[in-house]
């Protein structure tokens, strides 16, 4: 039993706003992660890849264009309606990921979850299923809003010149409200929670990425304001890659 049906209703309500606000490959969050994501995912041509929380499907489409056999899963029927109409070649499925994977017997070479896990109230089953679903040498790459730095007030002291992010309650697992796209719930977990879950399910971490926070518009660094330069030094996004420990690729005898 999870409380994600209300979350999914909110994502359905937010869908039009999300689709018009998040352009996909030029989005500032994707610009921060794409190098890490693709290098950790490795070549995807002729591989089975799963896009968890695929939204309106733009990242699934990028992986399809790179030659992958892609399945996209999302809980929002409204976002999936856009995904299916834009990318009819891709297999998109509606499913509540708080319940784990819809078909835990399927196997994948890569699993991606871009800006999704912090929106799901319960992750235990999902992480367990992903760990089992990955083939030897496969990669699970996910990004989340940075647990330490995203949801905290910006203190901008004006003439005193003081600027910082005010961090409180970091170690608490708590539900926060995010205004973006019309509003949705955000399930804060400290970084150690993610690491401990991955390790507990036999996943080895292969990379951690804390990219600089970029302005929404792709403006040259030379034109950034002082505020944008400062903000870039505080990562509001975190990405982690991992692979199954007990099925590492090694030459088989004989
Ligand atoms: C911030 S959006 C990211 C979407 C997409 N990955 C992207 O980068 O555009 C979060 C996504 O998670 C999905 N989501 C949230 N809770 C979910 C759940 N319990 N089960 C399945 N999908 C969920 C939402 O519908 C939404 O598409």
Short mmCIF file of C-alpha atoms and ligand atoms in Angstrom, two decimals:
data_model
loop_
_atom_site.label_atom_id
_atom_site.label_comp_id
_atom_site.label_asym_id
_atom_site.label_seq_id
_atom_site.Cartn_x
_atom_site.Cartn_y
_atom_site.Cartn_z
CA UNK A 1 0.00 0.00 0.00
CA UNK A 2 1.47 3.41 -0.94
CA UNK A 3 0.14 6.93 -0.98
CA UNK A 4 1.34 7.62 -4.51
CA UNK A 5 -2.12 7.74 -6.12
CA UNK A 6 -2.42 11.35 -4.94
CA UNK A 7 1.07 12.06 -6.33
CA UNK A 8 0.09 10.63 -9.68
CA UNK A 9 -3.11 12.68 -9.71
CA UNK A 10 -0.97 15.78 -9.13
CA UNK A 11 1.32 14.78 -12.01
CA UNK A 12 -1.70 14.35 -14.27
CA UNK A 13 -2.82 17.86 -13.32
CA UNK A 14 0.71 19.19 -13.87
CA UNK A 15 1.22 17.37 -17.18
CA UNK A 16 0.44 20.20 -19.63
CA UNK A 17 2.55 22.63 -17.65
CA UNK A 18 5.39 20.09 -17.39
CA UNK A 19 5.38 19.31 -21.12
CA UNK A 20 5.49 23.00 -22.05
CA UNK A 21 8.11 23.88 -19.41
CA UNK A 22 10.55 20.99 -19.77
CA UNK A 23 11.83 21.00 -23.32
CA UNK A 24 13.78 17.76 -23.02
CA UNK A 25 17.33 17.74 -24.29
CA UNK A 26 17.86 21.49 -23.82
CA UNK A 27 16.49 21.49 -20.28
CA UNK A 28 18.97 22.86 -17.73
CA UNK A 29 18.82 19.72 -15.60
CA UNK A 30 19.53 17.47 -18.57
CA UNK A 31 22.37 19.73 -19.75
CA UNK A 32 24.03 19.14 -16.38
CA UNK A 33 23.84 15.38 -16.51
CA UNK A 34 23.93 14.20 -20.09
CA UNK A 35 27.71 13.60 -20.27
CA UNK A 36 27.67 11.57 -17.06
CA UNK A 37 24.48 9.72 -17.98
CA UNK A 38 25.63 8.59 -21.40
CA UNK A 39 29.15 7.67 -20.30
CA UNK A 40 27.87 5.56 -17.40
CA UNK A 41 25.10 4.00 -19.46
CA UNK A 42 27.60 2.97 -22.14
CA UNK A 43 26.63 2.07 -25.70
CA UNK A 44 22.89 1.38 -25.92
CA UNK A 45 22.55 0.20 -29.52
CA UNK A 46 20.71 -3.14 -29.61
CA UNK A 47 20.44 -3.08 -25.81
CA UNK A 48 17.34 -3.21 -23.63
CA UNK A 49 16.94 0.02 -21.72
CA UNK A 50 14.31 1.10 -19.24
CA UNK A 51 13.38 4.74 -18.64
CA UNK A 52 11.78 4.94 -15.19
CA UNK A 53 9.48 7.91 -14.68
CA UNK A 54 9.80 8.71 -18.38
CA UNK A 55 7.28 11.57 -18.29
CA UNK A 56 6.51 12.74 -21.83
CA UNK A 57 9.16 10.43 -23.24
CA UNK A 58 11.85 12.74 -24.60
CA UNK A 59 14.76 10.86 -22.96
CA UNK A 60 13.33 7.49 -24.00
CA UNK A 61 13.28 8.86 -27.55
CA UNK A 62 16.94 9.92 -27.30
CA UNK A 63 17.88 6.40 -26.26
CA UNK A 64 15.74 4.91 -29.06
CA UNK A 65 17.50 7.16 -31.55
CA UNK A 66 20.81 5.84 -30.19
CA UNK A 67 19.64 2.35 -31.14
CA UNK A 68 18.25 1.03 -27.84
CA UNK A 69 15.13 -1.06 -27.40
CA UNK A 70 13.41 1.23 -24.93
CA UNK A 71 10.61 0.75 -22.48
CA UNK A 72 9.29 3.85 -20.74
CA UNK A 73 7.34 3.58 -17.50
CA UNK A 74 5.47 6.38 -15.80
CA UNK A 75 2.53 6.64 -13.43
CA UNK A 76 0.96 9.66 -15.10
CA UNK A 77 -1.48 8.71 -17.82
CA UNK A 78 -1.59 12.34 -18.96
CA UNK A 79 2.19 12.49 -19.51
CA UNK A 80 2.11 9.11 -21.22
CA UNK A 81 -0.58 10.31 -23.62
CA UNK A 82 1.86 12.95 -24.87
CA UNK A 83 4.72 10.43 -24.91
CA UNK A 84 2.75 7.93 -27.01
CA UNK A 85 1.54 10.53 -29.46
CA UNK A 86 5.05 11.96 -29.97
CA UNK A 87 7.00 8.69 -30.02
CA UNK A 88 4.70 5.90 -31.20
CA UNK A 89 7.60 3.48 -31.77
CA UNK A 90 8.36 3.28 -28.04
CA UNK A 91 6.72 0.90 -25.59
CA UNK A 92 5.27 3.14 -22.87
CA UNK A 93 3.56 1.63 -19.83
CA UNK A 94 1.50 3.14 -17.06
CA UNK A 95 2.57 1.87 -13.65
CA UNK A 96 3.04 3.10 -10.07
CA UNK A 97 6.77 2.67 -9.43
CA UNK A 98 6.22 2.77 -5.67
CA UNK A 99 5.09 -0.83 -6.19
CA UNK A 100 8.35 -1.79 -7.90
CA UNK A 101 8.72 -2.78 -11.55
CA UNK A 102 5.60 -3.95 -13.39
CA UNK A 103 7.32 -7.01 -14.84
CA UNK A 104 10.18 -7.98 -12.49
CA UNK A 105 11.17 -10.96 -14.65
CA UNK A 106 12.30 -8.79 -17.56
CA UNK A 107 16.01 -8.06 -17.85
CA UNK A 108 17.72 -4.86 -18.98
CA UNK A 109 21.19 -3.63 -19.90
CA UNK A 110 20.47 -0.13 -18.68
CA UNK A 111 17.99 1.53 -16.36
CA UNK A 112 17.65 5.31 -16.20
CA UNK A 113 15.61 7.41 -13.78
CA UNK A 114 16.11 11.10 -14.54
CA UNK A 115 14.67 13.38 -11.83
CA UNK A 116 12.17 10.81 -10.56
CA UNK A 117 13.14 8.95 -7.40
CA UNK A 118 12.61 11.90 -5.05
CA UNK A 119 9.00 12.08 -6.30
CA UNK A 120 8.18 8.51 -5.23
CA UNK A 121 7.12 7.90 -1.61
CA UNK A 122 8.46 4.35 -1.30
CA UNK A 123 11.56 3.12 -3.15
CA UNK A 124 12.52 -0.14 -1.44
CA UNK A 125 10.71 -2.50 -3.83
CA UNK A 126 11.77 -0.51 -6.89
CA UNK A 127 15.49 -0.52 -6.04
CA UNK A 128 15.32 -4.23 -5.21
CA UNK A 129 13.63 -4.97 -8.56
CA UNK A 130 16.07 -2.83 -10.54
CA UNK A 131 19.04 -4.61 -8.93
CA UNK A 132 17.62 -7.98 -10.03
CA UNK A 133 16.54 -6.74 -13.47
CA UNK A 134 20.00 -5.56 -14.49
CA UNK A 135 22.08 -7.92 -16.61
CA UNK A 136 25.75 -8.46 -15.80
CA UNK A 137 27.64 -5.26 -16.52
CA UNK A 138 24.39 -3.32 -16.78
CA UNK A 139 24.06 0.20 -15.43
CA UNK A 140 21.50 1.96 -13.29
CA UNK A 141 21.91 5.72 -13.64
CA UNK A 142 19.66 8.11 -11.79
CA UNK A 143 19.49 11.78 -10.99
CA UNK A 144 17.63 13.45 -8.15
CA UNK A 145 17.32 16.94 -6.78
CA UNK A 146 20.39 17.18 -4.55
CA UNK A 147 19.37 15.93 -1.09
CA UNK A 148 21.66 18.42 0.66
CA UNK A 149 21.22 21.58 -1.35
CA UNK A 150 17.99 21.70 -3.30
CA UNK A 151 15.12 22.39 -0.97
CA UNK A 152 16.65 24.95 1.31
CA UNK A 153 16.14 28.68 1.46
CA UNK A 154 18.58 30.88 -0.37
CA UNK A 155 19.91 33.58 1.93
CA UNK A 156 21.00 36.54 -0.17
CA UNK A 157 22.20 39.28 2.13
CA UNK A 158 22.18 42.12 -0.40
CA UNK A 159 24.59 44.85 0.65
CA UNK A 160 26.26 42.64 3.26
CA UNK A 161 27.31 40.40 0.37
CA UNK A 162 26.38 37.24 2.27
CA UNK A 163 24.95 34.49 0.13
CA UNK A 164 24.37 30.93 1.23
CA UNK A 165 21.88 28.10 1.37
CA UNK A 166 20.33 27.57 4.74
CA UNK A 167 20.33 23.85 5.52
CA UNK A 168 18.11 22.47 8.27
CA UNK A 169 16.78 19.01 9.01
CA UNK A 170 18.94 17.29 6.40
CA UNK A 171 19.01 13.93 8.16
CA UNK A 172 15.23 13.73 8.48
CA UNK A 173 13.29 11.80 5.88
CA UNK A 174 10.47 14.19 5.24
CA UNK A 175 7.84 15.15 2.70
CA UNK A 176 8.16 18.60 1.22
CA UNK A 177 6.00 20.54 -1.20
CA UNK A 178 7.54 21.69 -4.47
CA UNK A 179 5.72 24.47 -6.32
CA UNK A 180 7.13 23.66 -9.77
CA UNK A 181 4.73 22.71 -12.58
CA UNK A 182 1.64 23.34 -10.44
CA UNK A 183 2.90 21.55 -7.35
CA UNK A 184 3.87 18.07 -6.28
CA UNK A 185 5.27 16.28 -3.27
CA UNK A 186 8.98 15.71 -2.80
CA UNK A 187 10.23 12.86 -0.62
CA UNK A 188 13.50 13.98 0.91
CA UNK A 189 16.04 11.28 1.80
CA UNK A 190 19.62 11.98 2.78
CA UNK A 191 22.37 10.88 0.41
CA UNK A 192 23.42 8.05 2.74
CA UNK A 193 19.91 6.57 2.41
CA UNK A 194 20.38 6.13 -1.35
CA UNK A 195 23.90 4.72 -0.98
CA UNK A 196 22.88 2.26 1.72
CA UNK A 197 19.89 1.01 -0.32
CA UNK A 198 21.97 0.49 -3.45
CA UNK A 199 24.66 -1.39 -1.54
CA UNK A 200 22.10 -3.46 0.37
CA UNK A 201 20.72 -4.70 -2.95
CA UNK A 202 24.13 -5.72 -4.28
CA UNK A 203 24.81 -2.68 -6.43
CA UNK A 204 28.27 -1.17 -6.66
CA UNK A 205 28.47 2.58 -7.13
CA UNK A 206 30.49 3.44 -10.24
CA UNK A 207 30.07 7.20 -10.24
CA UNK A 208 28.69 10.20 -8.39
CA UNK A 209 28.12 13.46 -10.21
CA UNK A 210 27.41 16.87 -8.67
CA UNK A 211 27.21 19.19 -11.66
CA UNK A 212 27.29 22.99 -11.31
CA UNK A 213 23.80 24.50 -11.20
CA UNK A 214 23.19 26.11 -14.59
CA UNK A 215 20.92 29.03 -15.42
CA UNK A 216 17.72 27.96 -17.16
CA UNK A 217 18.75 29.70 -20.36
CA UNK A 218 21.84 28.38 -22.07
CA UNK A 219 23.75 31.66 -21.79
CA UNK A 220 27.57 31.75 -22.05
CA UNK A 221 29.45 31.63 -18.74
CA UNK A 222 31.03 35.01 -19.51
CA UNK A 223 27.56 36.58 -19.37
CA UNK A 224 26.50 35.06 -16.04
CA UNK A 225 25.54 37.48 -13.28
CA UNK A 226 27.37 37.36 -9.94
CA UNK A 227 24.36 35.55 -8.54
CA UNK A 228 24.47 32.91 -11.32
CA UNK A 229 28.21 32.41 -10.76
CA UNK A 230 27.61 31.87 -7.03
CA UNK A 231 24.62 29.61 -7.64
CA UNK A 232 26.66 27.45 -10.03
CA UNK A 233 28.94 26.47 -7.13
CA UNK A 234 26.09 24.85 -5.20
CA UNK A 235 24.87 21.67 -6.90
CA UNK A 236 21.09 21.42 -6.81
CA UNK A 237 21.21 18.09 -8.63
CA UNK A 238 22.95 14.80 -7.93
CA UNK A 239 23.44 11.80 -10.18
CA UNK A 240 24.65 8.32 -9.25
CA UNK A 241 25.53 5.32 -11.40
CA UNK A 242 25.83 1.74 -10.22
CA UNK A 243 26.13 -1.81 -11.51
CA UNK A 244 25.35 -5.28 -10.10
CA UNK A 245 28.23 -6.42 -7.88
CA UNK A 246 27.78 -10.14 -8.05
CA UNK A 247 27.38 -10.25 -11.82
CA UNK A 248 30.38 -8.19 -12.89
CA UNK A 249 31.46 -8.86 -16.47
CA UNK A 250 34.53 -11.07 -16.43
CA UNK A 251 35.80 -13.57 -18.99
CA UNK A 252 34.17 -16.96 -18.49
CA UNK A 253 36.55 -19.93 -18.23
CA UNK A 254 36.60 -22.23 -21.25
C1 LIG B 1 10.24 15.53 -12.60
S1 LIG B 1 9.31 14.42 -13.61
C2 LIG B 1 10.63 13.70 -14.61
C3 LIG B 1 10.10 13.12 -15.91
C4 LIG B 1 11.17 12.73 -16.92
N1 LIG B 1 12.09 11.74 -16.40
C5 LIG B 1 11.90 13.96 -17.39
O1 LIG B 1 13.09 14.09 -17.09
O2 LIG B 1 11.27 14.80 -18.04
C6 LIG B 1 8.90 13.10 -12.50
C7 LIG B 1 8.16 11.97 -13.18
O3 LIG B 1 7.95 10.93 -12.23
C8 LIG B 1 6.66 10.40 -12.44
N2 LIG B 1 6.23 9.77 -11.19
C9 LIG B 1 6.10 10.35 -9.98
N3 LIG B 1 5.68 9.45 -9.07
C10 LIG B 1 5.56 8.27 -9.72
C11 LIG B 1 5.17 6.97 -9.32
N4 LIG B 1 4.81 6.70 -8.07
N5 LIG B 1 5.14 6.00 -10.26
C12 LIG B 1 5.49 6.25 -11.54
N6 LIG B 1 5.88 7.47 -11.97
C13 LIG B 1 5.90 8.47 -11.07
C14 LIG B 1 5.82 11.60 -12.82
O4 LIG B 1 4.63 11.24 -13.46
C15 LIG B 1 6.79 12.37 -13.71
O5 LIG B 1 6.70 11.97 -15.04
#
